[in-house]
Amino acid sequence: EDKVVQSPLSLVVHEGDTVTLNCSYEVTNFRSLLWYKQEKKAPTFLFMLTSSGIEKKSGRLSSILDKKELFSILNITATQTGDSAVYLCAVGSRTGANNLFFGTGTRLTVIP
Amino acid sequence: DVKVTQSSRYLVKRTGEKVFLECVQDMDHENMFWYRQDPGLGLRLIYFSYDVKMKEKGDIPEGYSVSREKKERFSLILESASTNQTSMYLCASKVGLNTEAFFGQGTRLTVV
């Protein structure tokens, strides 16, 4: 059965801290791994990763994929209160439709 | 920017009612999806559509049906709403393989 597991389930940090969110997966015919940020509404896209070892970076956020060990990490440096959200990891498969399998998310709370 | 619009942000319906959730996207995407999001369970796929009038069951289709008469619109129908269908419903669209999905703002449905 395909599954995506995120850890930790929740995390509370102080502004300025660096956090690492984890996503491991077991998905048939892996195609891509995506990270989303969800505040109180629609998930918004952060990164899509398809190749191992290549870091994607956007400002204070970065992510990398390890296709051998079947996991990805999302790093946030110098956290701000605006980073408080649920971070979702999703994995795309080549089988079936263009579906994405989602993890349950990591709830990050950044306190001043 | 891609826009995915869901017709309602909040809905309250009675048990046994027929409920329609509408989703419209403006980027000519072939693929559209309906998910429900519940605490601790993440996003689960209800139905998806890869073309007009085409639909496929996702992981949890029981109690739901869908309609896609036009490319831009994908409707989720609860034939006879039940309290266990109280949830956040998210619509998404994407253009094809190896692309990110764009989400609507979500509809929080409460069935009483």
GROMACS .gro file of N, CA and C in nm, chain B residues 7-105:
model
  297
  119SER      N    1  -1.712   2.701  -0.477
  119SER     CA    2  -1.829   2.787  -0.472
  119SER      C    3  -1.861   2.837  -0.332
  120SER      N    4  -1.828   2.760  -0.230
  120SER     CA    5  -1.862   2.800  -0.093
  120SER      C    6  -1.744   2.778  -0.001
  121ARG      N    7  -1.725   2.866   0.097
  121ARG     CA    8  -1.622   2.843   0.199
  121ARG      C    9  -1.676   2.759   0.314
  122TYR      N   10  -1.802   2.785   0.350
  122TYR     CA   11  -1.865   2.713   0.460
  122TYR      C   12  -2.007   2.672   0.417
  123LEU      N   13  -2.041   2.549   0.456
  123LEU     CA   14  -2.176   2.500   0.428
  123LEU      C   15  -2.224   2.420   0.549
  124VAL      N   16  -2.352   2.439   0.581
  124VAL     CA   17  -2.413   2.354   0.682
  124VAL      C   18  -2.535   2.290   0.620
  125LYS      N   19  -2.540   2.158   0.623
  125LYS     CA   20  -2.649   2.084   0.560
  125LYS      C   21  -2.705   1.983   0.660
  126ARG      N   22  -2.827   1.942   0.632
  126ARG     CA   23  -2.892   1.843   0.718
  126ARG      C   24  -2.869   1.703   0.664
  127THR      N   25  -2.870   1.608   0.753
  127THR     CA   26  -2.859   1.467   0.716
  127THR      C   27  -2.965   1.433   0.613
  128GLY      N   28  -2.923   1.363   0.507
  128GLY     CA   29  -3.017   1.321   0.404
  128GLY      C   30  -3.029   1.417   0.287
  129GLU      N   31  -2.979   1.540   0.302
  129GLU     CA   32  -2.986   1.636   0.193
  129GLU      C   33  -2.891   1.598   0.082
  130LYS      N   34  -2.923   1.640  -0.039
  130LYS     CA   35  -2.831   1.627  -0.152
  130LYS      C   36  -2.747   1.754  -0.156
  131VAL      N   37  -2.617   1.737  -0.163
  131VAL     CA   38  -2.526   1.851  -0.153
  131VAL      C   39  -2.439   1.857  -0.278
  132PHE      N   40  -2.425   1.977  -0.331
  132PHE     CA   41  -2.340   2.000  -0.448
  132PHE      C   42  -2.225   2.092  -0.409
  133LEU      N   43  -2.103   2.047  -0.435
  133LEU     CA   44  -1.985   2.132  -0.418
  133LEU      C   45  -1.927   2.156  -0.556
  134GLU      N   46  -1.910   2.285  -0.589
  134GLU     CA   47  -1.866   2.320  -0.723
  134GLU      C   48  -1.723   2.371  -0.721
  135CYS      N   49  -1.651   2.339  -0.827
  135CYS     CA   50  -1.512   2.382  -0.841
  135CYS      C   51  -1.488   2.425  -0.985
  136VAL      N   52  -1.427   2.541  -1.001
  136VAL     CA   53  -1.397   2.594  -1.134
  136VAL      C   54  -1.251   2.634  -1.140
  137GLN      N   55  -1.182   2.594  -1.248
  137GLN     CA   56  -1.043   2.638  -1.268
  137GLN      C   57  -1.034   2.711  -1.401
  138ASP      N   58  -0.939   2.805  -1.406
  138ASP     CA   59  -0.934   2.895  -1.522
  138ASP      C   60  -0.810   2.875  -1.608
  139MET      N   61  -0.742   2.760  -1.594
  139MET     CA   62  -0.617   2.742  -1.668
  139MET      C   63  -0.622   2.625  -1.765
  140ASP      N   64  -0.740   2.581  -1.801
  140ASP     CA   65  -0.752   2.478  -1.904
  140ASP      C   66  -0.682   2.347  -1.866
  141HIS      N   67  -0.679   2.316  -1.737
  141HIS     CA   68  -0.615   2.193  -1.691
  141HIS      C   69  -0.702   2.072  -1.722
  142GLU      N   70  -0.635   1.965  -1.765
  142GLU     CA   71  -0.710   1.843  -1.796
  142GLU      C   72  -0.756   1.771  -1.668
  143ASN      N   73  -0.672   1.774  -1.567
  143ASN     CA   74  -0.695   1.691  -1.449
  143ASN      C   75  -0.753   1.771  -1.334
  144MET      N   76  -0.858   1.718  -1.276
  144MET     CA   77  -0.917   1.781  -1.159
  144MET      C   78  -0.946   1.675  -1.054
  145PHE      N   79  -0.940   1.717  -0.929
  145PHE     CA   80  -0.945   1.624  -0.816
  145PHE      C   81  -1.035   1.679  -0.706
  146TRP      N   82  -1.097   1.589  -0.634
  146TRP     CA   83  -1.164   1.623  -0.509
  146TRP      C   84  -1.101   1.541  -0.397
  147TYR      N   85  -1.058   1.613  -0.293
  147TYR     CA   86  -1.003   1.552  -0.171
  147TYR      C   87  -1.089   1.592  -0.053
  148ARG      N   88  -1.083   1.510   0.050
  148ARG     CA   89  -1.132   1.557   0.179
  148ARG      C   90  -1.015   1.550   0.277
  149GLN      N   91  -1.018   1.646   0.371
  149GLN     CA   92  -0.908   1.658   0.466
  149GLN      C   93  -0.963   1.649   0.606
  150ASP      N   94  -0.915   1.553   0.681
  150ASP     CA   95  -0.960   1.531   0.818
  150ASP      C   96  -0.839   1.525   0.910
  151PRO      N   97  -0.854   1.574   1.033
  151PRO     CA   98  -0.740   1.574   1.127
  151PRO      C   99  -0.682   1.434   1.145
  152GLY      N  100  -0.552   1.425   1.135
  152GLY     CA  101  -0.484   1.297   1.154
  152GLY      C  102  -0.488   1.204   1.035
  153LEU      N  103  -0.565   1.240   0.933
  153LEU     CA  104  -0.577   1.152   0.816
  153LEU      C  105  -0.520   1.215   0.690
  154GLY      N  106  -0.489   1.342   0.694
  154GLY     CA  107  -0.434   1.407   0.576
  154GLY      C  108  -0.539   1.425   0.467
  155LEU      N  109  -0.492   1.443   0.345
  155LEU     CA  110  -0.580   1.458   0.230
  155LEU      C  111  -0.603   1.320   0.168
  156ARG      N  112  -0.729   1.288   0.147
  156ARG     CA  113  -0.763   1.160   0.085
  156ARG      C  114  -0.843   1.187  -0.042
  157LEU      N  115  -0.808   1.115  -0.147
  157LEU     CA  116  -0.869   1.139  -0.277
  157LEU      C  117  -1.006   1.072  -0.285
  158ILE      N  118  -1.105   1.151  -0.325
  158ILE     CA  119  -1.241   1.099  -0.338
  158ILE      C  120  -1.265   1.055  -0.483
  159TYR      N  121  -1.249   1.147  -0.576
  159TYR     CA  122  -1.264   1.121  -0.719
  159TYR      C  123  -1.167   1.210  -0.794
  160PHE      N  124  -1.135   1.171  -0.914
  160PHE     CA  125  -1.062   1.258  -1.004
  160PHE      C  126  -1.116   1.244  -1.145
  161SER      N  127  -1.078   1.341  -1.226
  161SER     CA  128  -1.122   1.342  -1.366
  161SER      C  129  -1.005   1.387  -1.452
  162TYR      N  130  -0.980   1.315  -1.560
  162TYR     CA  131  -0.869   1.350  -1.648
  162TYR      C  132  -0.916   1.408  -1.781
  163ASP      N  133  -1.048   1.421  -1.796
  163ASP     CA  134  -1.101   1.482  -1.918
  163ASP      C  135  -1.251   1.505  -1.897
  164VAL      N  136  -1.309   1.581  -1.985
  164VAL     CA  137  -1.453   1.605  -1.976
  164VAL      C  138  -1.528   1.472  -1.983
  165LYS      N  139  -1.624   1.459  -1.896
  165LYS     CA  140  -1.711   1.341  -1.885
  165LYS      C  141  -1.636   1.215  -1.840
  166MET      N  142  -1.507   1.226  -1.809
  166MET     CA  143  -1.432   1.111  -1.761
  166MET      C  144  -1.412   1.126  -1.610
  167LYS      N  145  -1.427   1.017  -1.539
  167LYS     CA  146  -1.409   1.021  -1.394
  167LYS      C  147  -1.356   0.886  -1.347
  168GLU      N  148  -1.282   0.892  -1.239
  168GLU     CA  149  -1.227   0.771  -1.179
  168GLU      C  150  -1.242   0.781  -1.028
  169LYS      N  151  -1.268   0.669  -0.965
  169LYS     CA  152  -1.276   0.666  -0.819
  169LYS      C  153  -1.138   0.680  -0.758
  170GLY      N  154  -1.136   0.752  -0.648
  170GLY     CA  155  -1.014   0.759  -0.570
  170GLY      C  156  -1.016   0.657  -0.458
  171ASP      N  157  -0.963   0.697  -0.343
  171ASP     CA  158  -0.950   0.603  -0.232
  171ASP      C  159  -1.077   0.588  -0.150
  172ILE      N  160  -1.161   0.692  -0.149
  172ILE     CA  161  -1.279   0.691  -0.062
  172ILE      C  162  -1.402   0.743  -0.136
  173PRO      N  163  -1.447   0.676  -0.242
  173PRO     CA  164  -1.557   0.730  -0.322
  173PRO      C  165  -1.698   0.703  -0.265
  174GLU      N  166  -1.706   0.618  -0.165
  174GLU     CA  167  -1.839   0.576  -0.118
  174GLU      C  168  -1.917   0.695  -0.065
  175GLY      N  169  -2.040   0.708  -0.112
  175GLY     CA  170  -2.127   0.818  -0.067
  175GLY      C  171  -2.115   0.943  -0.150
  176TYR      N  172  -2.028   0.940  -0.250
  176TYR     CA  173  -2.003   1.057  -0.335
  176TYR      C  174  -2.020   1.021  -0.482
  177SER      N  175  -2.051   1.121  -0.562
  177SER     CA  176  -2.041   1.109  -0.706
  177SER      C  177  -1.987   1.241  -0.760
  178VAL      N  178  -1.952   1.243  -0.887
  178VAL     CA  179  -1.896   1.364  -0.947
  178VAL      C  180  -1.954   1.385  -1.085
  179SER      N  181  -1.934   1.506  -1.132
  179SER     CA  182  -1.979   1.542  -1.267
  179SER      C  183  -1.878   1.637  -1.328
  180ARG      N  184  -1.843   1.610  -1.454
  180ARG     CA  185  -1.755   1.701  -1.527
  180ARG      C  186  -1.809   1.715  -1.669
  181GLU      N  187  -1.898   1.811  -1.685
  181GLU     CA  188  -1.961   1.836  -1.815
  181GLU      C  189  -1.880   1.935  -1.898
  182LYS      N  190  -1.804   2.020  -1.832
  182LYS     CA  191  -1.717   2.116  -1.900
  182LYS      C  192  -1.577   2.104  -1.841
  183LYS      N  193  -1.477   2.135  -1.920
  183LYS     CA  194  -1.339   2.116  -1.878
  183LYS      C  195  -1.307   2.195  -1.752
  184GLU      N  196  -1.363   2.313  -1.739
  184GLU     CA  197  -1.324   2.399  -1.629
  184GLU      C  198  -1.397   2.370  -1.498
  185ARG      N  199  -1.499   2.286  -1.502
  185ARG     CA  200  -1.583   2.268  -1.385
  185ARG      C  201  -1.590   2.122  -1.343
  186PHE      N  202  -1.572   2.100  -1.212
  186PHE     CA  203  -1.578   1.964  -1.157
  186PHE      C  204  -1.662   1.971  -1.030
  187SER      N  205  -1.770   1.898  -1.030
  187SER     CA  206  -1.865   1.905  -0.919
  187SER      C  207  -1.860   1.776  -0.836
  188LEU      N  208  -1.867   1.793  -0.708
  188LEU     CA  209  -1.875   1.680  -0.615
  188LEU      C  210  -2.017   1.679  -0.558
  189ILE      N  211  -2.078   1.561  -0.560
  189ILE     CA  212  -2.217   1.547  -0.516
  189ILE      C  213  -2.223   1.446  -0.402
  190LEU      N  214  -2.286   1.490  -0.293
  190LEU     CA  215  -2.318   1.400  -0.184
  190LEU      C  216  -2.465   1.367  -0.200
  191GLU      N  217  -2.494   1.245  -0.240
  191GLU     CA  218  -2.631   1.208  -0.276
  191GLU      C  219  -2.726   1.219  -0.156
  192SER      N  220  -2.678   1.178  -0.041
  192SER     CA  221  -2.758   1.184   0.082
  192SER      C  222  -2.660   1.207   0.197
  193ALA      N  223  -2.645   1.333   0.232
  193ALA     CA  224  -2.539   1.370   0.327
  193ALA      C  225  -2.555   1.297   0.460
  194SER      N  226  -2.442   1.258   0.516
  194SER     CA  227  -2.442   1.196   0.649
  194SER      C  228  -2.340   1.268   0.737
  195THR      N  229  -2.354   1.251   0.867
  195THR     CA  230  -2.269   1.326   0.960
  195THR      C  231  -2.121   1.289   0.943
  196ASN      N  232  -2.092   1.167   0.897
  196ASN     CA  233  -1.952   1.130   0.878
  196ASN      C  234  -1.890   1.192   0.752
  197GLN      N  235  -1.968   1.271   0.681
  197GLN     CA  236  -1.914   1.346   0.569
  197GLN      C  237  -1.883   1.491   0.607
  198THR      N  238  -1.898   1.522   0.733
  198THR     CA  239  -1.850   1.651   0.783
  198THR      C  240  -1.699   1.656   0.770
  199SER      N  241  -1.650   1.754   0.695
  199SER     CA  242  -1.508   1.756   0.664
  199SER      C  243  -1.474   1.884   0.589
  200MET      N  244  -1.344   1.903   0.564
  200MET     CA  245  -1.296   2.005   0.472
  200MET      C  246  -1.279   1.939   0.335
  201TYR      N  247  -1.338   1.998   0.233
  201TYR     CA  248  -1.328   1.945   0.098
  201TYR      C  249  -1.242   2.039   0.013
  202LEU      N  250  -1.143   1.981  -0.051
  202LEU     CA  251  -1.050   2.058  -0.133
  202LEU      C  252  -1.054   2.009  -0.277
  203CYS      N  253  -1.066   2.104  -0.368
  203CYS     CA  254  -1.061   2.076  -0.510
  203CYS      C  255  -0.922   2.115  -0.560
  204ALA      N  256  -0.871   2.042  -0.657
  204ALA     CA  257  -0.740   2.075  -0.713
  204ALA      C  258  -0.742   2.049  -0.863
  205SER      N  259  -0.652   2.117  -0.933
  205SER     CA  260  -0.635   2.089  -1.075
  205SER      C  261  -0.487   2.090  -1.109
  206LYS      N  262  -0.454   2.015  -1.213
  206LYS     CA  263  -0.316   2.015  -1.261
  206LYS      C  264  -0.318   1.984  -1.409
  207VAL      N  265  -0.206   2.023  -1.476
  207VAL     CA  266  -0.208   2.013  -1.621
  207VAL      C  267  -0.164   1.875  -1.669
  208GLY      N  268  -0.077   1.806  -1.594
  208GLY     CA  269  -0.034   1.675  -1.640
  208GLY      C  270   0.071   1.618  -1.549
  209LEU      N  271   0.152   1.527  -1.603
  209LEU     CA  272   0.254   1.462  -1.523
  209LEU      C  273   0.360   1.561  -1.478
  210ASN      N  274   0.422   1.530  -1.363
  210ASN     CA  275   0.532   1.611  -1.312
  210ASN      C  276   0.501   1.759  -1.303
  211THR      N  277   0.379   1.788  -1.266
  211THR     CA  278   0.342   1.927  -1.240
  211THR      C  279   0.274   1.934  -1.104
  212GLU      N  280   0.276   2.053  -1.048
  212GLU     CA  281   0.212   2.067  -0.918
  212GLU      C  282   0.062   2.080  -0.935
  213ALA      N  283  -0.010   2.046  -0.830
  213ALA     CA  284  -0.154   2.066  -0.826
  213ALA      C  285  -0.182   2.201  -0.762
  214PHE      N  286  -0.283   2.269  -0.814
  214PHE     CA  287  -0.327   2.396  -0.758
  214PHE      C  288  -0.460   2.371  -0.688
  215PHE      N  289  -0.472   2.426  -0.568
  215PHE     CA  290  -0.587   2.399  -0.484
  215PHE      C  291  -0.681   2.517  -0.475
  216GLY      N  292  -0.809   2.485  -0.461
  216GLY     CA  293  -0.906   2.584  -0.421
  216GLY      C  294  -0.895   2.613  -0.273
  217GLN      N  295  -0.976   2.709  -0.227
  217GLN     CA  296  -0.963   2.755  -0.089
  217GLN      C  297  -1.029   2.662   0.012
   0.00000   0.00000   0.00000
